[in-house]
Amino acid sequence: MQFAPDRRVEANKLAFERLTKSDPVLVDVRPAGKFIPGFTRNIILTSGPPTPWSDYTGGQRDAIIGGALFENLAMDRAEAVAKLDAGEIKVGGCHDFGCVGSLAGIYTASMPVFVVENRAFGNVACCNIYEGSNPRRLNYGVYDEGVRERLLLVQNEIVPVIAEALRQSSGIPLKPIIKRALGMGDEMHSRNSAAALLFLRELVPSFLGLASSGSDRIVRAVQAMVDDQYFFLRLSMAAAKATADAARGIEGSSVVTAMAFNCRGFALRVSGLGDTWFKGPHASVEAKLFEGHSEDEITWMGGESIIAETIGLGGFAQASAPSLQAYQGGSYETMIARNKELYAITVGENSDYLVPALGFRGTPTGIDIFKVVESKVLPVLDVGIAGKGGGQIGAGVVRPPLACFETAAEAYRQRYG
């Protein structure tokens, strides 16, 4: 098929319009297996392009096993491995089920998920719930009794309160929260402190209405929501997934619609190239590690929270969050410089997501694979850093490999000429 360059420009304008005009609204919190089509109890979802079970290694493999144990699909680790080997327990990719996963990205059927509807375009996306601030978490490749107890606390005590409060509303629009939070020091990936408080404000009237049925459970829910800066990240991810999916499948568009890690490497999808993952090696990383950890511990076990960067948030709004320098290292001047260079690889500026430090310019939005290949400017991604022994050991900035964009660009040329 021959596709004229001006038609690619028009296709990318359409993709950009869908990225910027989307209206993600939190409408429900439901058990994954009762809401997500095709998600049966013997499926474990994980991050990144799907790969055969035998190819999963390290923390991502351990997290999948942990998910099987949490769901009571096996009595112990050995039985879980045997059932995974035999295909009795199946592994699926989060994106293929309309979901998006943090780090190892583990979903099991009983786990609750945020349900976000894109009211501008009618599609729906899900993200599971933050496990808590302990660095030892299932999504960081750890499963033990403490992790199990925290997952059950979220599932049985925290989520029911949030769900009950949410159902007293007609849904909570997330875009206005994101817009305000960008002006209050968040970038919506590694820092969501303001967004969590703004979201809590939306629920306060409903919480007051529920207070007569027991204040202790409301206190626990509020504590979970403001415990640290990552609670709202799952809402940001679901909003970003609902937004990015609206730009999928546009004939001739060279705009990126998903980026993800698994334990094997980095991958991305492109609007005009369907659901194919274009794969490459692991990303390069600049990290600030927690005290007592060293660079030789850094490992990869998946990650799809970079869906935030796919729609112009996270690293693409890094200059909005000066306090990140204390968390993930570097200087604020470097953060501003990084943010500015990303305009060279995107279709346009988001008229809703504004960066105060850049004179209220819109965030660079709509990554164009050809602009990346031609400029050699790589996306800036804000991420948590996992350790070989499991758990979070730091935070930092990563850059995906150029090879993914080059492979995607070649596939585009073969398809469109």
Short mmCIF file of C-alpha atoms in Angstrom, two decimals:
data_model
loop_
_atom_site.label_atom_id
_atom_site.label_comp_id
_atom_site.label_asym_id
_atom_site.label_seq_id
_atom_site.Cartn_x
_atom_site.Cartn_y
_atom_site.Cartn_z
CA MET A 1 0.00 0.00 0.00
CA GLN A 2 1.31 3.44 -0.93
CA PHE A 3 0.53 6.09 1.68
CA ALA A 4 1.48 9.69 0.87
CA PRO A 5 3.38 11.64 3.58
CA ASP A 6 0.60 14.21 3.86
CA ARG A 7 -1.85 11.40 4.64
CA ARG A 8 0.43 10.24 7.46
CA VAL A 9 0.38 13.80 8.80
CA GLU A 10 -3.42 13.77 8.74
CA ALA A 11 -3.56 10.33 10.39
CA ASN A 12 -1.25 11.57 13.14
CA LYS A 13 -3.39 14.65 13.65
CA LEU A 14 -6.36 12.36 14.22
CA ALA A 15 -4.39 10.26 16.69
CA PHE A 16 -3.28 13.44 18.48
CA GLU A 17 -6.87 14.67 18.62
CA ARG A 18 -7.99 11.45 20.25
CA LEU A 19 -5.14 11.61 22.76
CA THR A 20 -5.97 15.18 23.72
CA LYS A 21 -9.78 15.12 23.53
CA SER A 22 -10.30 11.94 25.54
CA ASP A 23 -12.39 12.20 28.70
CA PRO A 24 -11.45 9.43 31.17
CA VAL A 25 -13.96 9.01 33.99
CA LEU A 26 -13.70 6.59 36.93
CA VAL A 27 -17.04 4.78 36.92
CA ASP A 28 -16.60 1.67 39.08
CA VAL A 29 -14.37 -0.65 41.09
CA ARG A 30 -14.99 -4.32 40.31
CA PRO A 31 -13.30 -7.71 40.73
CA ALA A 32 -11.28 -8.28 37.56
CA GLY A 33 -12.82 -11.65 36.80
CA LYS A 34 -16.36 -10.28 37.04
CA PHE A 35 -15.77 -7.36 34.71
CA ILE A 36 -13.00 -8.10 32.19
CA PRO A 37 -14.23 -10.24 29.26
CA GLY A 38 -12.46 -13.58 28.93
CA PHE A 39 -10.63 -13.26 32.24
CA THR A 40 -11.17 -16.66 33.85
CA ARG A 41 -9.91 -17.71 37.25
CA ASN A 42 -6.98 -19.75 35.87
CA ILE A 43 -5.43 -16.74 34.07
CA ILE A 44 -2.70 -14.54 35.54
CA LEU A 45 -2.07 -11.24 33.75
CA THR A 46 1.41 -9.71 33.64
CA SER A 47 3.14 -6.75 32.00
CA GLY A 48 4.74 -6.40 28.61
CA PRO A 49 4.37 -8.24 25.33
CA PRO A 50 3.21 -11.79 26.14
CA THR A 51 5.85 -14.47 26.01
CA PRO A 52 5.73 -18.23 26.69
CA TRP A 53 5.67 -19.04 30.40
CA SER A 54 9.08 -20.71 30.14
CA ASP A 55 10.63 -17.40 29.02
CA TYR A 56 9.67 -15.47 32.15
CA THR A 57 12.58 -15.09 34.53
CA GLY A 58 13.52 -13.49 37.83
CA GLY A 59 11.10 -11.26 39.64
CA GLN A 60 8.45 -11.36 36.91
CA ARG A 61 8.36 -15.17 37.05
CA ASP A 62 8.19 -15.03 40.87
CA ALA A 63 5.35 -12.50 40.69
CA ILE A 64 3.31 -14.73 38.35
CA ILE A 65 3.80 -17.64 40.75
CA GLY A 66 2.78 -15.36 43.62
CA GLY A 67 -0.38 -14.42 41.75
CA ALA A 68 -1.27 -18.11 41.36
CA LEU A 69 -0.74 -18.68 45.09
CA PHE A 70 -2.78 -15.63 46.04
CA GLU A 71 -5.66 -16.84 43.87
CA ASN A 72 -5.41 -20.29 45.53
CA LEU A 73 -4.74 -21.94 42.18
CA ALA A 74 -1.99 -23.98 43.82
CA MET A 75 -1.09 -25.05 47.35
CA ASP A 76 2.60 -24.16 47.08
CA ARG A 77 5.24 -22.85 44.71
CA ALA A 78 6.11 -26.26 43.26
CA GLU A 79 2.48 -27.00 42.39
CA ALA A 80 2.07 -23.52 40.87
CA VAL A 81 5.12 -24.05 38.64
CA ALA A 82 3.88 -27.49 37.61
CA LYS A 83 0.46 -26.13 36.66
CA LEU A 84 2.02 -23.24 34.76
CA ASP A 85 4.31 -25.67 32.94
CA ALA A 86 1.31 -27.82 32.03
CA GLY A 87 -0.79 -24.87 30.88
CA GLU A 88 -3.43 -25.45 33.58
CA ILE A 89 -2.66 -21.93 34.76
CA LYS A 90 -2.31 -19.54 31.84
CA VAL A 91 -0.38 -16.29 31.53
CA GLY A 92 -1.82 -13.35 29.59
CA GLY A 93 -0.70 -9.83 28.72
CA CYS A 94 -2.43 -6.97 30.53
CA HIS A 95 -2.86 -4.86 27.40
CA ASP A 96 -4.62 -7.70 25.59
CA PHE A 97 -7.35 -7.63 28.25
CA GLY A 98 -7.85 -3.87 28.25
CA CYS A 99 -5.68 -3.50 31.35
CA VAL A 100 -2.38 -1.89 32.22
CA GLY A 101 0.05 -3.22 34.82
CA SER A 102 2.47 -1.59 37.22
CA LEU A 103 5.92 -3.23 37.05
CA ALA A 104 5.26 -7.02 37.02
CA GLY A 105 1.62 -6.03 36.56
CA ILE A 106 0.01 -9.01 38.24
CA TYR A 107 -3.77 -9.38 37.94
CA THR A 108 -5.76 -12.32 39.26
CA ALA A 109 -9.50 -12.81 38.85
CA SER A 110 -10.39 -11.86 42.43
CA MET A 111 -8.36 -8.65 42.49
CA PRO A 112 -10.35 -5.42 42.28
CA VAL A 113 -9.72 -3.03 39.39
CA PHE A 114 -10.52 0.60 38.72
CA VAL A 115 -12.84 0.83 35.72
CA VAL A 116 -12.30 3.98 33.65
CA GLU A 117 -14.59 4.92 30.78
CA ASN A 118 -13.42 7.27 28.02
CA ARG A 119 -16.67 9.15 27.60
CA ALA A 120 -15.44 11.00 24.52
CA PHE A 121 -14.84 7.81 22.51
CA GLY A 122 -16.67 5.05 24.39
CA ASN A 123 -13.80 2.68 25.25
CA VAL A 124 -13.01 1.34 28.73
CA ALA A 125 -9.75 0.49 30.49
CA CYS A 126 -8.80 -1.01 33.87
CA CYS A 127 -5.97 -0.88 36.36
CA ASN A 128 -5.59 -2.83 39.58
CA ILE A 129 -5.24 -1.19 42.99
CA TYR A 130 -2.06 0.00 44.71
CA GLU A 131 -0.82 -2.54 47.26
CA GLY A 132 0.62 -0.06 49.74
CA SER A 133 3.88 1.70 50.50
CA ASN A 134 5.92 -1.31 51.65
CA PRO A 135 8.71 -1.78 49.05
CA ARG A 136 8.10 -5.54 49.12
CA ARG A 137 5.06 -5.91 46.86
CA LEU A 138 3.66 -8.50 44.47
CA ASN A 139 4.16 -6.17 41.52
CA TYR A 140 7.84 -6.02 42.54
CA GLY A 141 8.23 -9.80 42.44
CA VAL A 142 7.60 -10.61 46.11
CA TYR A 143 4.95 -12.89 47.56
CA ASP A 144 4.94 -13.78 51.24
CA GLU A 145 2.47 -13.66 54.10
CA GLY A 146 2.91 -9.91 54.54
CA VAL A 147 2.18 -9.27 50.85
CA ARG A 148 -0.86 -11.57 51.02
CA GLU A 149 -2.21 -9.73 54.06
CA ARG A 150 -1.84 -6.33 52.40
CA LEU A 151 -3.55 -7.56 49.20
CA LEU A 152 -6.45 -8.89 51.27
CA LEU A 153 -6.64 -5.64 53.24
CA VAL A 154 -6.96 -3.69 50.00
CA GLN A 155 -9.46 -6.15 48.56
CA ASN A 156 -11.68 -6.66 51.61
CA GLU A 157 -11.46 -3.40 53.55
CA ILE A 158 -10.19 -0.50 51.46
CA VAL A 159 -11.84 -1.10 48.09
CA PRO A 160 -15.41 -1.71 49.37
CA VAL A 161 -15.42 1.72 51.01
CA ILE A 162 -14.13 3.45 47.87
CA ALA A 163 -16.57 1.49 45.70
CA GLU A 164 -19.52 2.37 47.91
CA ALA A 165 -18.60 6.05 47.91
CA LEU A 166 -18.00 6.05 44.17
CA ARG A 167 -21.42 4.55 43.45
CA GLN A 168 -23.06 7.53 45.12
CA SER A 169 -21.69 9.66 42.30
CA SER A 170 -22.15 9.56 38.55
CA GLY A 171 -18.45 8.88 38.14
CA ILE A 172 -15.36 10.97 38.88
CA PRO A 173 -13.79 12.74 35.87
CA LEU A 174 -10.03 12.20 36.09
CA LYS A 175 -8.86 14.70 33.52
CA PRO A 176 -9.69 17.77 35.68
CA ILE A 177 -7.76 16.20 38.57
CA ILE A 178 -4.74 15.56 36.34
CA LYS A 179 -4.87 19.11 34.94
CA ARG A 180 -4.87 20.67 38.41
CA ALA A 181 -2.25 18.30 39.80
CA LEU A 182 0.22 19.26 37.06
CA GLY A 183 0.07 22.79 38.42
CA MET A 184 0.64 21.54 41.97
CA GLY A 185 3.92 19.67 41.53
CA ASP A 186 2.86 16.31 40.06
CA GLU A 187 3.89 14.76 36.75
CA MET A 188 1.40 11.87 37.11
CA HIS A 189 3.84 8.99 37.17
CA SER A 190 6.48 9.07 39.89
CA ARG A 191 4.74 11.89 41.73
CA ASN A 192 0.97 11.91 42.30
CA SER A 193 0.73 13.50 45.76
CA ALA A 194 -1.50 16.40 44.76
CA ALA A 195 -3.68 14.19 42.56
CA ALA A 196 -4.32 11.77 45.44
CA LEU A 197 -5.56 14.63 47.62
CA LEU A 198 -7.69 16.06 44.83
CA PHE A 199 -9.22 12.63 44.25
CA LEU A 200 -9.89 12.24 47.97
CA ARG A 201 -11.67 15.61 47.92
CA GLU A 202 -14.07 14.24 45.31
CA LEU A 203 -14.99 11.38 47.63
CA VAL A 204 -15.29 13.35 50.88
CA PRO A 205 -19.04 14.12 50.58
CA SER A 206 -19.75 10.43 50.01
CA PHE A 207 -17.46 9.41 52.85
CA LEU A 208 -19.36 11.72 55.19
CA GLY A 209 -22.57 10.05 54.12
CA LEU A 210 -21.07 6.65 54.93
CA ALA A 211 -19.69 7.70 58.32
CA SER A 212 -22.75 6.51 60.22
CA SER A 213 -22.04 2.94 59.14
CA GLY A 214 -18.61 2.91 60.75
CA SER A 215 -15.86 5.52 60.76
CA ASP A 216 -12.95 3.10 61.27
CA ARG A 217 -13.23 1.64 57.79
CA ILE A 218 -13.37 5.12 56.27
CA VAL A 219 -10.23 6.12 58.18
CA ARG A 220 -8.41 3.06 56.81
CA ALA A 221 -9.52 3.90 53.27
CA VAL A 222 -8.36 7.51 53.57
CA GLN A 223 -5.01 6.42 55.01
CA ALA A 224 -4.50 4.07 52.06
CA MET A 225 -5.26 6.84 49.59
CA VAL A 226 -2.82 9.37 51.05
CA ASP A 227 -0.19 6.97 52.41
CA ASP A 228 2.28 7.92 49.70
CA GLN A 229 2.40 9.30 46.18
CA TYR A 230 1.58 6.09 44.31
CA PHE A 231 -2.12 5.50 45.08
CA PHE A 232 -3.33 7.79 42.31
CA LEU A 233 -0.79 6.34 39.87
CA ARG A 234 -3.15 3.41 39.24
CA LEU A 235 -5.92 5.88 38.36
CA SER A 236 -3.52 7.84 36.19
CA MET A 237 -2.55 4.61 34.42
CA ALA A 238 -6.17 3.59 33.81
CA ALA A 239 -6.94 7.08 32.51
CA ALA A 240 -3.89 6.94 30.23
CA LYS A 241 -4.79 3.46 28.95
CA ALA A 242 -8.34 4.60 28.14
CA THR A 243 -6.87 7.64 26.40
CA ALA A 244 -4.18 5.80 24.43
CA ASP A 245 -6.54 3.05 23.31
CA ALA A 246 -8.75 5.68 21.66
CA ALA A 247 -5.83 6.38 19.29
CA ARG A 248 -5.30 2.71 18.31
CA GLY A 249 -5.94 1.40 14.83
CA ILE A 250 -5.81 4.65 12.85
CA GLU A 251 -4.79 3.71 9.31
CA GLY A 252 -1.45 5.30 8.45
CA SER A 253 -0.71 6.78 11.87
CA SER A 254 2.87 6.49 13.14
CA VAL A 255 1.97 7.54 16.69
CA VAL A 256 2.92 5.25 19.58
CA THR A 257 -0.10 3.87 21.48
CA ALA A 258 1.66 1.72 24.10
CA MET A 259 5.11 1.15 25.58
CA ALA A 260 5.98 -1.65 27.98
CA PHE A 261 8.72 -3.69 29.60
CA ASN A 262 8.90 -7.35 30.41
CA CYS A 263 11.81 -9.28 31.88
CA ARG A 264 13.21 -9.77 28.35
CA GLY A 265 13.25 -6.19 27.09
CA PHE A 266 11.32 -3.16 25.91
CA ALA A 267 8.51 -2.99 23.35
CA LEU A 268 6.05 -0.58 21.79
CA ARG A 269 2.90 -0.51 19.66
CA VAL A 270 2.02 1.93 16.87
CA SER A 271 -1.46 3.15 15.97
CA GLY A 272 -1.35 2.25 12.28
CA LEU A 273 0.37 -1.11 12.81
CA GLY A 274 -2.27 -2.89 14.88
CA ASP A 275 -1.45 -4.86 18.00
CA THR A 276 2.08 -5.91 16.97
CA TRP A 277 4.72 -5.34 19.63
CA PHE A 278 8.03 -4.03 18.26
CA LYS A 279 10.67 -5.37 20.60
CA GLY A 280 14.18 -4.41 21.57
CA PRO A 281 16.70 -4.78 24.40
CA HIS A 282 16.30 -3.32 27.87
CA ALA A 283 16.17 0.44 28.36
CA SER A 284 19.09 2.50 29.66
CA VAL A 285 18.64 3.73 33.21
CA GLU A 286 19.75 6.59 35.47
CA ALA A 287 18.62 5.78 39.00
CA LYS A 288 18.80 7.05 42.54
CA LEU A 289 18.78 3.98 44.77
CA PHE A 290 17.51 3.70 48.30
CA GLU A 291 20.15 3.54 51.03
CA GLY A 292 21.88 0.18 51.21
CA HIS A 293 21.36 -0.76 47.55
CA SER A 294 23.77 -0.73 44.61
CA GLU A 295 23.48 -0.64 40.81
CA ASP A 296 24.37 -4.30 40.39
CA GLU A 297 21.02 -5.13 42.02
CA ILE A 298 18.94 -3.39 39.33
CA THR A 299 16.75 -5.80 37.40
CA TRP A 300 13.82 -5.79 34.99
CA MET A 301 10.57 -7.56 35.78
CA GLY A 302 8.07 -5.77 33.58
CA GLY A 303 6.24 -2.46 33.64
CA GLU A 304 3.44 -0.66 31.83
CA SER A 305 3.04 2.47 33.94
CA ILE A 306 4.86 4.23 31.09
CA ILE A 307 1.44 4.42 29.46
CA ALA A 308 1.52 7.81 31.23
CA GLU A 309 4.37 8.97 28.98
CA THR A 310 2.52 7.58 25.96
CA ILE A 311 -0.14 10.28 26.40
CA GLY A 312 2.17 13.16 27.40
CA LEU A 313 2.47 12.75 31.17
CA GLY A 314 5.21 11.36 33.44
CA GLY A 315 8.59 12.10 31.88
CA PHE A 316 6.85 14.25 29.27
CA ALA A 317 5.68 16.52 32.12
CA GLN A 318 8.80 16.12 34.24
CA ALA A 319 9.36 19.86 34.60
CA SER A 320 6.05 20.07 36.51
CA ALA A 321 7.52 18.09 39.42
CA PRO A 322 10.70 19.73 40.78
CA SER A 323 10.62 17.60 43.94
CA LEU A 324 11.34 14.52 41.83
CA GLN A 325 15.04 15.44 41.87
CA ALA A 326 15.14 14.46 45.55
CA TYR A 327 13.47 11.13 44.77
CA GLN A 328 15.00 9.96 41.52
CA GLY A 329 18.16 12.03 41.32
CA GLY A 330 19.52 14.63 38.92
CA SER A 331 18.87 18.36 38.91
CA TYR A 332 15.78 20.41 38.16
CA GLU A 333 17.64 22.11 35.32
CA THR A 334 18.22 18.70 33.75
CA MET A 335 14.55 17.83 34.16
CA ILE A 336 13.52 21.01 32.35
CA ALA A 337 16.01 20.35 29.55
CA ARG A 338 14.76 16.78 29.12
CA ASN A 339 11.18 17.96 28.97
CA LYS A 340 11.96 20.56 26.29
CA GLU A 341 13.73 18.12 23.98
CA LEU A 342 10.66 15.88 23.81
CA TYR A 343 8.76 18.42 21.70
CA ALA A 344 11.00 17.31 18.83
CA ILE A 345 9.52 13.78 18.79
CA THR A 346 5.82 14.47 19.29
CA VAL A 347 2.90 15.53 17.13
CA GLY A 348 1.88 18.53 19.20
CA GLU A 349 1.27 20.17 22.58
CA ASN A 350 -1.58 19.12 24.82
CA SER A 351 -3.90 22.07 25.36
CA ASP A 352 -5.15 20.66 28.69
CA TYR A 353 -1.99 19.32 30.33
CA LEU A 354 0.17 22.38 30.94
CA VAL A 355 3.68 22.74 32.42
CA PRO A 356 4.04 25.91 34.55
CA ALA A 357 7.86 25.87 34.43
CA LEU A 358 7.76 25.97 30.62
CA GLY A 359 5.56 29.05 30.51
CA PHE A 360 2.43 26.87 30.62
CA ARG A 361 3.25 25.12 27.37
CA GLY A 362 1.21 22.01 26.78
CA THR A 363 3.01 18.75 27.42
CA PRO A 364 4.60 17.17 24.31
CA THR A 365 2.04 14.58 23.21
CA GLY A 366 1.84 11.89 20.56
CA ILE A 367 5.21 10.15 20.09
CA ASP A 368 5.94 9.78 16.36
CA ILE A 369 8.24 6.84 15.61
CA PHE A 370 9.74 8.63 12.58
CA LYS A 371 10.60 11.74 14.59
CA VAL A 372 12.36 9.55 17.14
CA VAL A 373 14.34 7.73 14.44
CA GLU A 374 15.30 10.92 12.62
CA SER A 375 16.20 13.02 15.68
CA LYS A 376 17.65 10.19 17.82
CA VAL A 377 15.87 11.82 20.78
CA LEU A 378 14.47 9.04 22.94
CA PRO A 379 11.42 9.31 25.23
CA VAL A 380 12.05 10.09 28.89
CA LEU A 381 10.30 7.63 31.21
CA ASP A 382 9.97 8.04 34.99
CA VAL A 383 9.96 4.63 36.73
CA GLY A 384 10.45 2.77 39.97
CA ILE A 385 13.51 0.52 40.08
CA ALA A 386 13.25 -3.15 41.06
CA GLY A 387 15.97 -5.23 42.71
CA LYS A 388 17.13 -8.78 41.99
CA GLY A 389 15.90 -9.95 45.38
CA GLY A 390 12.47 -8.45 44.76
CA GLY A 391 11.03 -5.19 46.00
CA GLN A 392 11.63 -1.60 45.04
CA ILE A 393 15.19 -0.37 45.53
CA GLY A 394 14.98 3.12 44.01
CA ALA A 395 13.56 5.35 41.30
CA GLY A 396 14.93 6.93 38.16
CA VAL A 397 14.70 7.83 34.51
CA VAL A 398 14.98 5.35 31.66
CA ARG A 399 15.26 5.75 27.90
CA PRO A 400 13.94 3.03 25.57
CA PRO A 401 16.22 1.50 22.93
CA LEU A 402 16.23 3.18 19.52
CA ALA A 403 15.98 -0.28 17.94
CA CYS A 404 12.26 -0.56 18.82
CA PHE A 405 11.48 2.63 16.90
CA GLU A 406 13.68 1.62 13.97
CA THR A 407 11.98 -1.78 13.70
CA ALA A 408 8.55 -0.16 13.88
CA ALA A 409 9.52 2.42 11.23
CA GLU A 410 10.68 -0.34 8.88
CA ALA A 411 7.43 -2.24 9.40
CA TYR A 412 5.52 0.95 8.67
CA ARG A 413 7.44 1.42 5.39
CA GLN A 414 6.76 -2.16 4.36
CA ARG A 415 3.05 -1.72 4.99
CA TYR A 416 2.50 1.80 3.68
CA GLY A 417 5.40 2.40 1.32
#
